[in-house]
Tab-separated table of C-alpha atoms in Angstrom:
chain	number	residue	atom	x	y	z
A	1	MET	CA	43.184	-11.366	3.964
A	2	VAL	CA	41.952	-7.702	4.163
A	3	ALA	CA	42.773	-5.130	1.617
A	4	PRO	CA	44.450	-1.921	2.689
A	5	GLU	CA	41.965	0.454	4.223
A	6	ARG	CA	42.735	3.438	2.108
A	7	GLU	CA	39.672	3.157	-0.122
A	8	SER	CA	36.674	5.200	0.724
A	9	ASP	CA	33.498	3.489	1.772
A	10	THR	CA	31.843	4.598	-1.471
A	11	GLU	CA	34.619	2.965	-3.466
A	12	LEU	CA	34.397	-0.247	-1.468
A	13	VAL	CA	30.611	-0.357	-1.934
A	14	ARG	CA	31.083	0.083	-5.639
A	15	GLN	CA	33.681	-2.761	-5.729
A	16	CYS	CA	31.359	-4.978	-3.673
A	17	LEU	CA	28.425	-4.411	-6.031
A	18	GLY	CA	30.839	-5.378	-8.833
A	19	GLY	CA	31.187	-8.749	-7.204
A	20	ASP	CA	34.309	-8.195	-5.032
A	21	GLN	CA	33.573	-10.032	-1.801
A	22	GLY	CA	36.819	-8.805	-0.335
A	23	ALA	CA	35.650	-5.234	-0.503
A	24	PHE	CA	32.792	-6.029	1.875
A	25	ASP	CA	35.221	-7.738	4.209
A	26	VAL	CA	37.114	-4.485	4.425
A	27	LEU	CA	33.917	-2.676	5.371
A	28	VAL	CA	33.132	-5.313	8.027
A	29	HIS	CA	36.614	-4.972	9.374
A	30	ARG	CA	36.353	-1.234	9.441
A	31	TYR	CA	33.012	-1.021	11.319
A	32	ARG	CA	32.745	-4.213	13.269
A	33	ASP	CA	33.921	-2.725	16.571
A	34	GLY	CA	31.604	0.277	16.223
A	35	VAL	CA	28.523	-1.762	15.352
A	36	TYR	CA	29.298	-4.305	18.016
A	37	ASN	CA	29.888	-1.580	20.628
A	38	PHE	CA	26.616	0.111	19.687
A	39	ALA	CA	24.718	-3.169	19.817
A	40	SER	CA	26.294	-4.198	23.096
A	41	ARG	CA	25.301	-0.908	24.778
A	42	SER	CA	21.800	-1.046	23.306
A	43	LEU	CA	21.122	-4.694	24.259
A	44	ARG	CA	22.030	-6.171	27.598
A	45	ASP	CA	22.623	-9.641	26.341
A	46	GLY	CA	26.130	-10.115	25.066
A	47	TRP	CA	25.170	-12.970	22.751
A	48	GLU	CA	22.221	-11.054	21.489
A	49	ALA	CA	24.407	-8.080	20.731
A	50	GLU	CA	26.897	-10.102	18.846
A	51	ASP	CA	24.087	-11.725	16.822
A	52	ALA	CA	22.537	-8.384	16.107
A	53	ALA	CA	25.847	-6.880	14.982
A	54	GLN	CA	26.417	-9.771	12.611
A	55	GLU	CA	22.916	-9.575	11.275
A	56	ALA	CA	23.403	-5.858	10.557
A	57	PHE	CA	26.313	-6.631	8.287
A	58	VAL	CA	24.434	-9.529	6.644
A	59	ARG	CA	21.466	-7.306	5.934
A	60	ALA	CA	23.692	-4.567	4.700
A	61	TYR	CA	25.272	-6.999	2.275
A	62	ALA	CA	21.879	-8.373	1.184
A	63	THR	CA	20.459	-4.935	0.461
A	64	LEU	CA	23.603	-3.194	-0.724
A	65	SER	CA	22.071	-2.836	-4.174
A	66	ARG	CA	19.502	-0.472	-2.671
A	67	PHE	CA	22.106	1.809	-1.120
A	68	ARG	CA	21.984	4.829	-3.380
A	69	GLY	CA	24.582	6.884	-1.685
A	70	GLU	CA	22.164	9.510	-0.291
A	71	CYS	CA	24.029	9.173	3.042
A	72	THR	CA	27.327	7.722	4.010
A	73	PHE	CA	27.767	4.035	4.313
A	74	ARG	CA	28.406	4.378	7.987
A	75	THR	CA	25.049	6.192	8.504
A	76	TRP	CA	23.289	3.509	6.495
A	77	LEU	CA	24.938	0.671	8.413
A	78	PHE	CA	24.181	2.222	11.766
A	79	ARG	CA	20.608	2.744	10.715
A	80	ILE	CA	20.283	-0.971	10.066
A	81	ALA	CA	21.989	-1.781	13.340
A	82	HIS	CA	19.758	0.656	15.174
A	83	ASN	CA	16.562	-0.761	13.708
A	84	LEU	CA	17.696	-4.283	14.599
A	85	CYS	CA	18.531	-3.266	18.189
A	86	VAL	CA	15.189	-1.597	18.640
A	87	ASP	CA	13.393	-4.633	17.411
A	88	ARG	CA	15.322	-6.973	19.606
A	89	ALA	CA	15.094	-4.723	22.657
A	90	ARG	CA	11.300	-4.638	22.091
A	91	ARG	CA	11.078	-8.379	21.952
A	92	ALA	CA	13.323	-8.707	25.043
A	93	ARG	CA	11.005	-6.315	26.988
A	94	PHE	CA	8.062	-8.563	26.090
A	95	ARG	CA	10.015	-11.579	27.274
A	96	SER	CA	10.987	-10.129	30.640
A	97	ARG	CA	8.708	-7.291	31.634
A	98	ALA	CA	10.221	-7.151	35.090
A	99	ALA	CA	13.891	-6.976	34.239
A	100	PRO	CA	15.679	-5.414	37.280
A	101	THR	CA	17.646	-2.291	36.756
A	102	LEU	CA	20.799	-1.746	38.580
A	103	THR	CA	19.582	1.316	40.415
A	104	HIS	CA	16.617	-0.433	42.003
A	105	ALA	CA	17.762	-3.980	42.033
A	106	SER	CA	18.434	-6.117	45.030
A	107	ASP	CA	22.026	-7.120	45.789
A	108	GLU	CA	21.525	-10.494	44.221
A	109	ALA	CA	20.022	-9.105	41.087
A	110	ARG	CA	22.744	-6.506	40.898
A	111	GLU	CA	25.388	-9.259	40.988
A	112	ASP	CA	23.602	-11.035	38.139
A	113	ILE	CA	23.567	-7.836	36.031
A	114	LEU	CA	27.230	-7.302	36.676
A	115	ASP	CA	28.068	-10.881	35.718
A	116	ALA	CA	26.063	-10.544	32.511
A	117	LEU	CA	27.844	-7.476	31.343
A	118	PRO	CA	30.543	-8.115	28.709
A	119	ASP	CA	34.056	-7.927	29.930
A	120	PRO	CA	35.735	-4.797	28.807
A	121	GLY	CA	38.711	-6.892	27.881
A	122	PRO	CA	42.379	-6.420	28.576
A	123	GLY	CA	44.147	-3.118	28.089
A	124	PRO	CA	45.859	-0.578	30.217
A	125	GLU	CA	42.819	1.771	30.291
A	126	ALA	CA	40.270	-0.954	30.818
A	127	GLU	CA	42.248	-2.379	33.649
A	128	ALA	CA	42.443	0.977	35.268
A	129	ILE	CA	38.745	1.665	35.109
A	130	SER	CA	36.687	0.256	37.814
A	131	ARG	CA	34.482	-2.488	36.438
A	132	GLU	CA	31.905	-1.614	39.023
A	133	ALA	CA	31.688	1.961	37.838
A	134	ALA	CA	31.492	0.886	34.221
A	135	ALA	CA	28.699	-1.537	35.024
A	136	GLN	CA	26.701	1.169	36.782
A	137	VAL	CA	27.004	3.562	33.817
A	138	ALA	CA	26.283	0.723	31.338
A	139	ALA	CA	23.171	-0.326	33.269
A	140	ALA	CA	21.936	3.222	33.518
A	141	LEU	CA	22.572	3.660	29.767
A	142	ALA	CA	20.745	0.474	28.987
A	143	GLY	CA	17.755	1.747	30.999
A	144	LEU	CA	17.315	4.869	28.805
A	145	PRO	CA	14.560	4.914	26.181
A	146	ASP	CA	15.793	3.542	22.911
A	147	ARG	CA	15.666	6.906	21.024
A	148	LEU	CA	17.685	8.687	23.708
A	149	ARG	CA	20.223	5.970	24.281
A	150	ALA	CA	20.894	5.585	20.539
A	151	VAL	CA	21.592	9.302	20.094
A	152	LEU	CA	23.936	9.341	23.078
A	153	LEU	CA	25.810	6.207	21.886
A	154	LEU	CA	26.221	7.485	18.363
A	155	TRP	CA	27.371	10.882	19.514
A	156	GLU	CA	29.642	9.877	22.354
A	157	GLY	CA	30.683	6.415	21.317
A	158	GLU	CA	30.892	6.549	17.568
A	159	GLY	CA	31.495	10.221	17.025
A	160	LEU	CA	28.757	10.663	14.461
A	161	SER	CA	27.745	14.215	13.502
A	162	TYR	CA	24.302	15.622	14.086
A	163	GLN	CA	23.517	15.125	10.418
A	164	GLU	CA	24.624	11.539	10.485
A	165	ILE	CA	22.629	10.803	13.605
A	166	ALA	CA	19.625	12.388	11.995
A	167	GLY	CA	20.076	10.050	9.084
A	168	VAL	CA	20.341	7.017	11.322
A	169	MET	CA	17.290	8.005	13.415
A	170	GLY	CA	15.237	9.348	10.584
A	171	CYS	CA	14.488	12.590	12.353
A	172	PRO	CA	15.467	16.314	11.978
A	173	VAL	CA	18.786	17.630	13.294
A	174	GLY	CA	16.985	19.707	15.842
A	175	THR	CA	15.365	16.607	17.292
A	176	VAL	CA	18.828	15.016	17.558
A	177	LYS	CA	20.109	17.921	19.551
A	178	SER	CA	17.088	17.883	21.793
A	179	ARG	CA	17.324	14.091	22.356
A	180	LEU	CA	21.023	14.338	23.122
A	181	PHE	CA	20.308	16.923	25.818
A	182	LYS	CA	17.501	14.860	27.226
A	183	ALA	CA	19.571	11.733	27.197
A	184	ARG	CA	22.402	13.309	29.118
A	185	MET	CA	20.070	14.779	31.678
A	186	GLU	CA	18.243	11.511	32.117
A	187	LEU	CA	21.508	9.674	32.554
A	188	ARG	CA	22.629	12.181	35.082
A	189	LYS	CA	19.356	11.660	36.959
A	190	ARG	CA	19.742	7.897	36.976
A	191	LEU	CA	23.294	8.013	38.245
A	192	GLU	CA	22.790	10.738	40.713
A	193	PRO	CA	22.897	8.411	43.829
A	194	TYR	CA	26.370	7.255	42.726
A	195	ILE	CA	27.519	10.660	41.830
A	196	LEU	CA	26.567	11.987	45.244
A	197	THR	CA	28.457	9.247	46.976
A	198	GLY	CA	31.544	9.956	44.852
A	199	MET	CA	31.597	6.347	43.648
A	200	LEU	CA	31.779	7.430	40.050
A	201	ASP	CA	34.330	10.193	40.445
A	202	GLY	CA	37.131	9.265	38.170
A	203	ARG	CA	39.172	10.375	35.267
A	204	ARG	CA	37.739	11.072	31.870
A	205	ARG	CA	38.711	8.791	29.049
A	206	CYS	CA	38.401	11.369	26.342
A	207	GLU	CA	40.570	14.005	27.867
B	1	MET	CA	18.276	34.117	24.896
B	2	GLN	CA	15.593	31.685	25.847
B	3	CYS	CA	16.472	28.752	28.169
B	4	SER	CA	15.265	26.245	25.538
B	5	ASN	CA	17.634	27.673	22.973
B	6	ALA	CA	20.463	27.865	25.460
B	7	ARG	CA	20.039	24.177	26.319
B	8	LEU	CA	20.247	23.171	22.647
B	9	LEU	CA	23.560	24.964	22.415
B	10	LEU	CA	25.015	23.378	25.547
B	11	ASN	CA	26.009	20.170	23.751
B	12	GLU	CA	27.988	22.083	21.170
B	13	TYR	CA	29.398	24.348	23.839
B	14	LEU	CA	30.842	21.300	25.595
B	15	GLU	CA	32.256	20.128	22.305
B	16	LYS	CA	33.617	23.629	21.661
B	17	ASN	CA	31.874	23.744	18.332
B	18	LEU	CA	30.068	27.033	18.790
B	19	SER	CA	30.850	30.208	17.016
B	20	ALA	CA	32.369	33.082	18.965
B	21	GLY	CA	29.090	34.977	18.936
B	22	ASP	CA	27.090	32.050	20.186
B	23	VAL	CA	29.640	31.399	22.960
B	24	ALA	CA	29.334	34.978	24.152
B	25	ARG	CA	25.561	34.918	24.053
B	26	LEU	CA	25.453	31.545	25.840
B	27	GLU	CA	27.919	32.505	28.468
B	28	GLY	CA	25.979	35.673	29.117
B	29	HIS	CA	22.853	33.627	29.578
B	30	LEU	CA	24.615	31.090	31.925
B	31	GLY	CA	25.732	34.056	34.038
B	32	ARG	CA	22.128	35.093	34.589
B	33	CYS	CA	20.313	31.728	34.697
B	34	ALA	CA	20.970	29.364	37.519
B	35	LYS	CA	18.917	26.479	36.013
B	36	CYS	CA	20.984	26.532	32.839
B	37	ARG	CA	24.161	26.674	34.854
B	38	LYS	CA	23.088	23.518	36.679
B	39	ALA	CA	22.225	21.904	33.359
B	40	HIS	CA	25.628	22.788	32.059
B	41	ALA	CA	27.288	21.221	35.133
B	42	ASP	CA	25.141	18.111	34.792
B	43	LEU	CA	26.121	17.683	31.177
B	44	ARG	CA	29.785	17.986	32.023
B	45	ALA	CA	29.250	15.366	34.779
B	46	VAL	CA	27.552	13.023	32.346
B	47	ARG	CA	30.414	13.333	29.888
B	48	GLY	CA	32.744	12.320	32.711
B	49	LEU	CA	30.497	9.450	33.542
B	50	LEU	CA	30.398	8.138	30.015
B	51	SER	CA	34.160	8.063	30.012
B	52	HIS	CA	33.945	5.145	32.330
B	53	LEU	CA	32.603	3.063	29.554
B	54	PRO	CA	35.240	1.287	27.623
B	55	ARG	CA	34.814	0.814	23.948
B	56	LEU	CA	33.879	-2.798	23.305
B	57	ARG	CA	35.656	-4.661	20.561
B	58	ALA	CA	34.024	-7.309	18.328
B	59	PRO	CA	34.918	-10.831	19.441
B	60	GLU	CA	37.379	-12.992	17.596
B	61	GLY	CA	35.780	-14.738	14.608
B	62	PHE	CA	33.306	-11.945	13.943
B	63	LEU	CA	34.408	-11.425	10.309
B	64	ALA	CA	34.265	-15.150	9.654
B	65	ALA	CA	30.894	-15.527	11.269
B	66	VAL	CA	29.501	-12.685	9.065
B	67	GLY	CA	30.974	-14.329	5.979
B	68	THR	CA	29.359	-17.625	6.936
B	69	ARG	CA	25.977	-16.063	7.456
B	70	ILE	CA	26.121	-14.210	4.182
B	71	GLN	CA	27.035	-17.451	2.367
B	72	ALA	CA	24.198	-19.226	4.068
B	73	GLN	CA	21.751	-16.431	3.090
B	74	GLU	CA	22.829	-16.552	-0.506
B	75	GLU	CA	21.924	-20.228	-0.654
B	76	VAL	CA	18.396	-19.639	0.700
B	77	PRO	CA	16.765	-18.244	-2.473
B	78	ALA	CA	17.932	-21.267	-4.436
B	79	ARG	CA	16.320	-23.579	-1.987
B	80	ARG	CA	13.075	-21.568	-1.960
B	81	TRP	CA	12.819	-21.279	-5.679
B	82	ARG	CA	11.111	-24.517	-6.230
B	83	PRO	CA	8.358	-24.355	-3.579
B	84	ARG	CA	7.522	-20.820	-4.577
B	85	HIS	CA	6.764	-22.025	-8.093
B	86	VAL	CA	4.944	-25.019	-6.821
B	87	TYR	CA	2.663	-22.766	-4.839
B	88	SER	CA	2.133	-20.648	-7.883
B	89	ALA	CA	1.232	-23.718	-9.956
B	90	VAL	CA	-1.213	-24.896	-7.322
B	91	GLY	CA	-2.750	-21.445	-7.249
B	92	MET	CA	-3.152	-21.506	-10.993
B	93	VAL	CA	-4.884	-24.891	-10.843
B	94	VAL	CA	-7.312	-23.654	-8.239
B	95	LEU	CA	-8.008	-20.594	-10.329
B	96	LEU	CA	-8.711	-22.680	-13.417
B	97	VAL	CA	-11.011	-24.990	-11.484
B	98	ALA	CA	-12.870	-21.985	-10.124
B	99	LEU	CA	-13.221	-20.465	-13.573
B	100	ALA	CA	-14.417	-23.746	-14.974
B	101	GLY	CA	-16.984	-24.065	-12.293
B	102	GLY	CA	-18.187	-20.589	-13.014
B	103	TRP	CA	-18.354	-21.330	-16.703
B	104	ARG	CA	-20.434	-24.433	-16.003
B	105	GLY	CA	-22.745	-22.377	-13.865
B	106	LEU	CA	-23.059	-19.852	-16.636
B	107	VAL	CA	-23.722	-22.033	-19.613
B	108	GLY	CA	-24.206	-25.567	-18.450
B	109	ARG	CA	-26.697	-25.331	-15.682
B	110	THR	CA	-29.420	-27.867	-16.006
B	111	PRO	CA	-32.975	-26.603	-15.856
B	112	PRO	CA	-35.050	-27.459	-12.878
B	113	PRO	CA	-37.043	-30.654	-13.314
B	114	ALA	CA	-40.534	-30.360	-14.528
B	115	ILE	CA	-43.364	-30.698	-12.136
B	116	ASP	CA	-45.046	-34.031	-12.283
B	117	GLN	CA	-48.631	-32.998	-11.912
B	118	ALA	CA	-49.872	-36.548	-11.743
B	119	ALA	CA	-47.570	-37.313	-8.854
B	120	ALA	CA	-48.501	-33.959	-7.100
B	121	GLN	CA	-52.159	-35.078	-7.241
B	122	GLU	CA	-51.444	-38.316	-5.529
B	123	ASP	CA	-48.599	-37.576	-3.149
B	124	PRO	CA	-49.037	-34.944	-0.396
B	125	GLN	CA	-45.294	-34.258	-0.354
B	126	GLU	CA	-45.234	-33.675	-4.082
B	127	PHE	CA	-48.197	-31.459	-3.703
B	128	ALA	CA	-46.515	-29.397	-1.060
B	129	ALA	CA	-43.388	-29.088	-3.135
B	130	PHE	CA	-45.540	-28.063	-6.060
B	131	CYS	CA	-47.183	-25.342	-4.034
B	132	VAL	CA	-43.907	-23.978	-2.767
B	133	ARG	CA	-42.557	-24.044	-6.223
B	134	ALA	CA	-45.588	-22.322	-7.707
B	135	HIS	CA	-45.356	-19.734	-4.926
B	136	PHE	CA	-41.885	-18.746	-5.705
B	137	THR	CA	-41.799	-19.173	-9.441
B	138	GLU	CA	-44.837	-16.912	-9.718
B	139	ALA	CA	-43.582	-14.816	-6.828
B	140	SER	CA	-46.983	-14.956	-5.274
B	141	THR	CA	-47.308	-13.874	-1.666
B	142	GLU	CA	-50.988	-14.555	-1.318
B	143	PRO	CA	-51.989	-16.906	1.288
B	144	LEU	CA	-51.741	-20.346	-0.082
B	145	ALA	CA	-55.287	-21.445	-0.485
B	146	TYR	CA	-54.282	-23.897	-3.119
B	147	ASP	CA	-56.070	-27.074	-3.254
B	148	ARG	CA	-55.823	-29.783	-5.649
B	149	GLY	CA	-59.110	-28.821	-7.217
B	150	ILE	CA	-57.956	-25.276	-7.959
B	151	LEU	CA	-54.588	-26.344	-9.079
B	152	PHE	CA	-55.450	-29.327	-11.160
B	153	GLY	CA	-58.951	-28.699	-12.308
B	154	ALA	CA	-61.369	-31.328	-11.078
B	155	PRO	CA	-62.050	-31.379	-7.354
B	156	GLN	CA	-60.320	-34.164	-5.638
B	157	GLU	CA	-60.776	-35.798	-2.315
B	158	PRO	CA	-58.227	-34.668	0.222
B	159	TRP	CA	-55.563	-37.052	1.090
B	160	PRO	CA	-55.882	-38.903	4.291
B	161	GLY	CA	-55.291	-36.683	7.293
B	162	ALA	CA	-55.566	-33.443	5.418
B	163	GLY	CA	-57.724	-30.736	7.020
B	164	GLN	CA	-57.702	-32.311	10.411
B	165	GLY	CA	-55.784	-29.449	11.959
B	166	ARG	CA	-57.000	-26.001	12.341
B	167	PRO	CA	-56.258	-23.972	9.166
B	168	ILE	CA	-53.808	-21.214	9.789
B	169	GLN	CA	-55.056	-17.787	8.791
B	170	PRO	CA	-52.990	-15.360	10.821
B	171	ASN	CA	-54.402	-12.213	9.297
B	172	GLY	CA	-58.011	-13.056	8.749
B	173	PRO	CA	-61.034	-14.769	10.138
B	174	SER	CA	-60.739	-18.455	10.558
B	175	VAL	CA	-62.083	-20.512	7.804
B	176	SER	CA	-64.270	-23.434	8.681
B	177	PRO	CA	-62.696	-26.677	7.781
B	178	GLY	CA	-64.275	-28.492	4.998
B	179	PRO	CA	-63.412	-30.451	2.026
B	180	ARG	CA	-61.307	-27.454	0.813
B	181	VAL	CA	-57.747	-28.121	1.761
B	182	GLN	CA	-56.053	-25.287	3.471
B	183	MET	CA	-52.287	-24.991	3.104
B	184	ARG	CA	-49.976	-23.353	5.597
B	185	GLN	CA	-48.558	-20.121	4.262
B	186	PRO	CA	-44.771	-20.609	3.875
B	187	GLY	CA	-44.053	-17.339	5.639
B	188	PRO	CA	-40.849	-15.492	5.123
B	189	ILE	CA	-38.288	-17.753	3.718
B	190	PRO	CA	-34.693	-16.572	3.660
B	191	ARG	CA	-33.691	-15.037	0.432
B	192	ALA	CA	-30.876	-17.484	-0.113
B	193	VAL	CA	-33.187	-20.383	0.338
B	194	ALA	CA	-35.604	-18.863	-2.107
B	195	ARG	CA	-32.940	-18.479	-4.692
B	196	ILE	CA	-31.997	-22.068	-4.277
B	197	LEU	CA	-35.646	-23.093	-4.665
B	198	ARG	CA	-35.803	-21.108	-7.828
B	199	GLY	CA	-32.705	-22.844	-9.123
B	200	LYS	CA	-30.878	-19.522	-9.409
B	201	ALA	CA	-28.613	-19.576	-6.486
B	202	PHE	CA	-25.384	-20.752	-8.024
B	203	GLY	CA	-23.172	-19.563	-10.728
B	204	PRO	CA	-22.522	-16.136	-12.241
B	205	ALA	CA	-25.721	-16.403	-14.304
B	206	SER	CA	-27.836	-15.952	-11.191
B	207	ARG	CA	-26.615	-12.414	-10.886
B	208	LEU	CA	-28.130	-11.699	-14.300
B	209	LEU	CA	-31.595	-12.727	-13.276
B	210	PRO	CA	-34.099	-10.159	-11.894
B	211	PRO	CA	-34.286	-9.970	-8.159
B	212	LEU	CA	-36.944	-11.805	-6.269
B	213	PRO	CA	-39.954	-9.726	-5.290
B	214	ARG	CA	-39.976	-8.477	-1.791
B	215	PRO	CA	-42.055	-10.606	0.573
B	216	GLY	CA	-45.595	-9.164	0.854
B	217	ALA	CA	-45.528	-7.537	-2.630
B	218	ARG	CA	-48.579	-8.142	-4.694
B	219	LEU	CA	-48.414	-9.145	-8.273
B	220	ASP	CA	-50.482	-7.334	-10.831
């Protein structure tokens, strides 16, 4: 179904513009997890995240002829996904002004948030990680301002460089560095009660 | 090193992407600045916290769903092609009708009907209309002291009921009522109404006409 993934993104884009639908399938296959992960962490609603991730690929396909290669395809794709998530998050904020955050929520609301979070799925690491701790971090991350959360997700989750994140966000590299620092400090501040209680002490995934 | 500069380097310090010189300068600053040391510890803690987050995978059927949506979107322009041209055609018709109306206003406008002086002598309403018309066509702002004798030559008896009210002379001494018929001054009439009375309100040709005199202006 999917062609071997040895072609570069640029080559696949060129093939797609030449009418090869299969080339775009390869691109979707290559970036679907990254875009879905980014959308899921940006939007609290699992269905909304899946819909936004799909729409990002649909828009990328529809506007592929406008992609001039000034940045990488990955940067361009995440820029579309980021803009979609910002729009949808803004609409969601209008719909529910008083969405409870995990930190300040009542026990009942906290249970609702935990139930609404997507299941990490099976896997030895996911099973080992406390779902409670993951939910707390995810809720704190979702509570960050859009511009801070996006930088943090792209850096930590997707491994984009400063230049690539600057391309996604449409801001200078220095601003990306500054926002990354602020995002980490804000996340630290929001999770401080749990850090102090030792609830979040655990091993690091990346080490 | 300033604290602001040091904090911008902390991210890369954690990622071990700094040059040896920057590492030495940053570590020297961290040794002296307690705030930056705490910031560094906080950043390390956050990196640990983020490790709790598993990387989510796209659900099954994601690729097929994207393909379906792309296919559906490609069909949309074909469906919209016809209405878009229908709207264009309707717009063109409206434009042509508007242009035709403007052309008629420019070249085909009928002149205002002539004043029937005989009818004006007999009918008070015709007389009033005549006075108003004379007032505006001649752009006179004088108090309308028209009477049928002045207007039509030979003095005529006033029509029944004329002159029974007190003549209105707002800016001058009252005039004793007599056989001379006093007409009420029309006063300021809106400019748009005046243009309609002059028969020059509609059509592009009306813009070519000289403007109406300002109310109160005297004619030489």
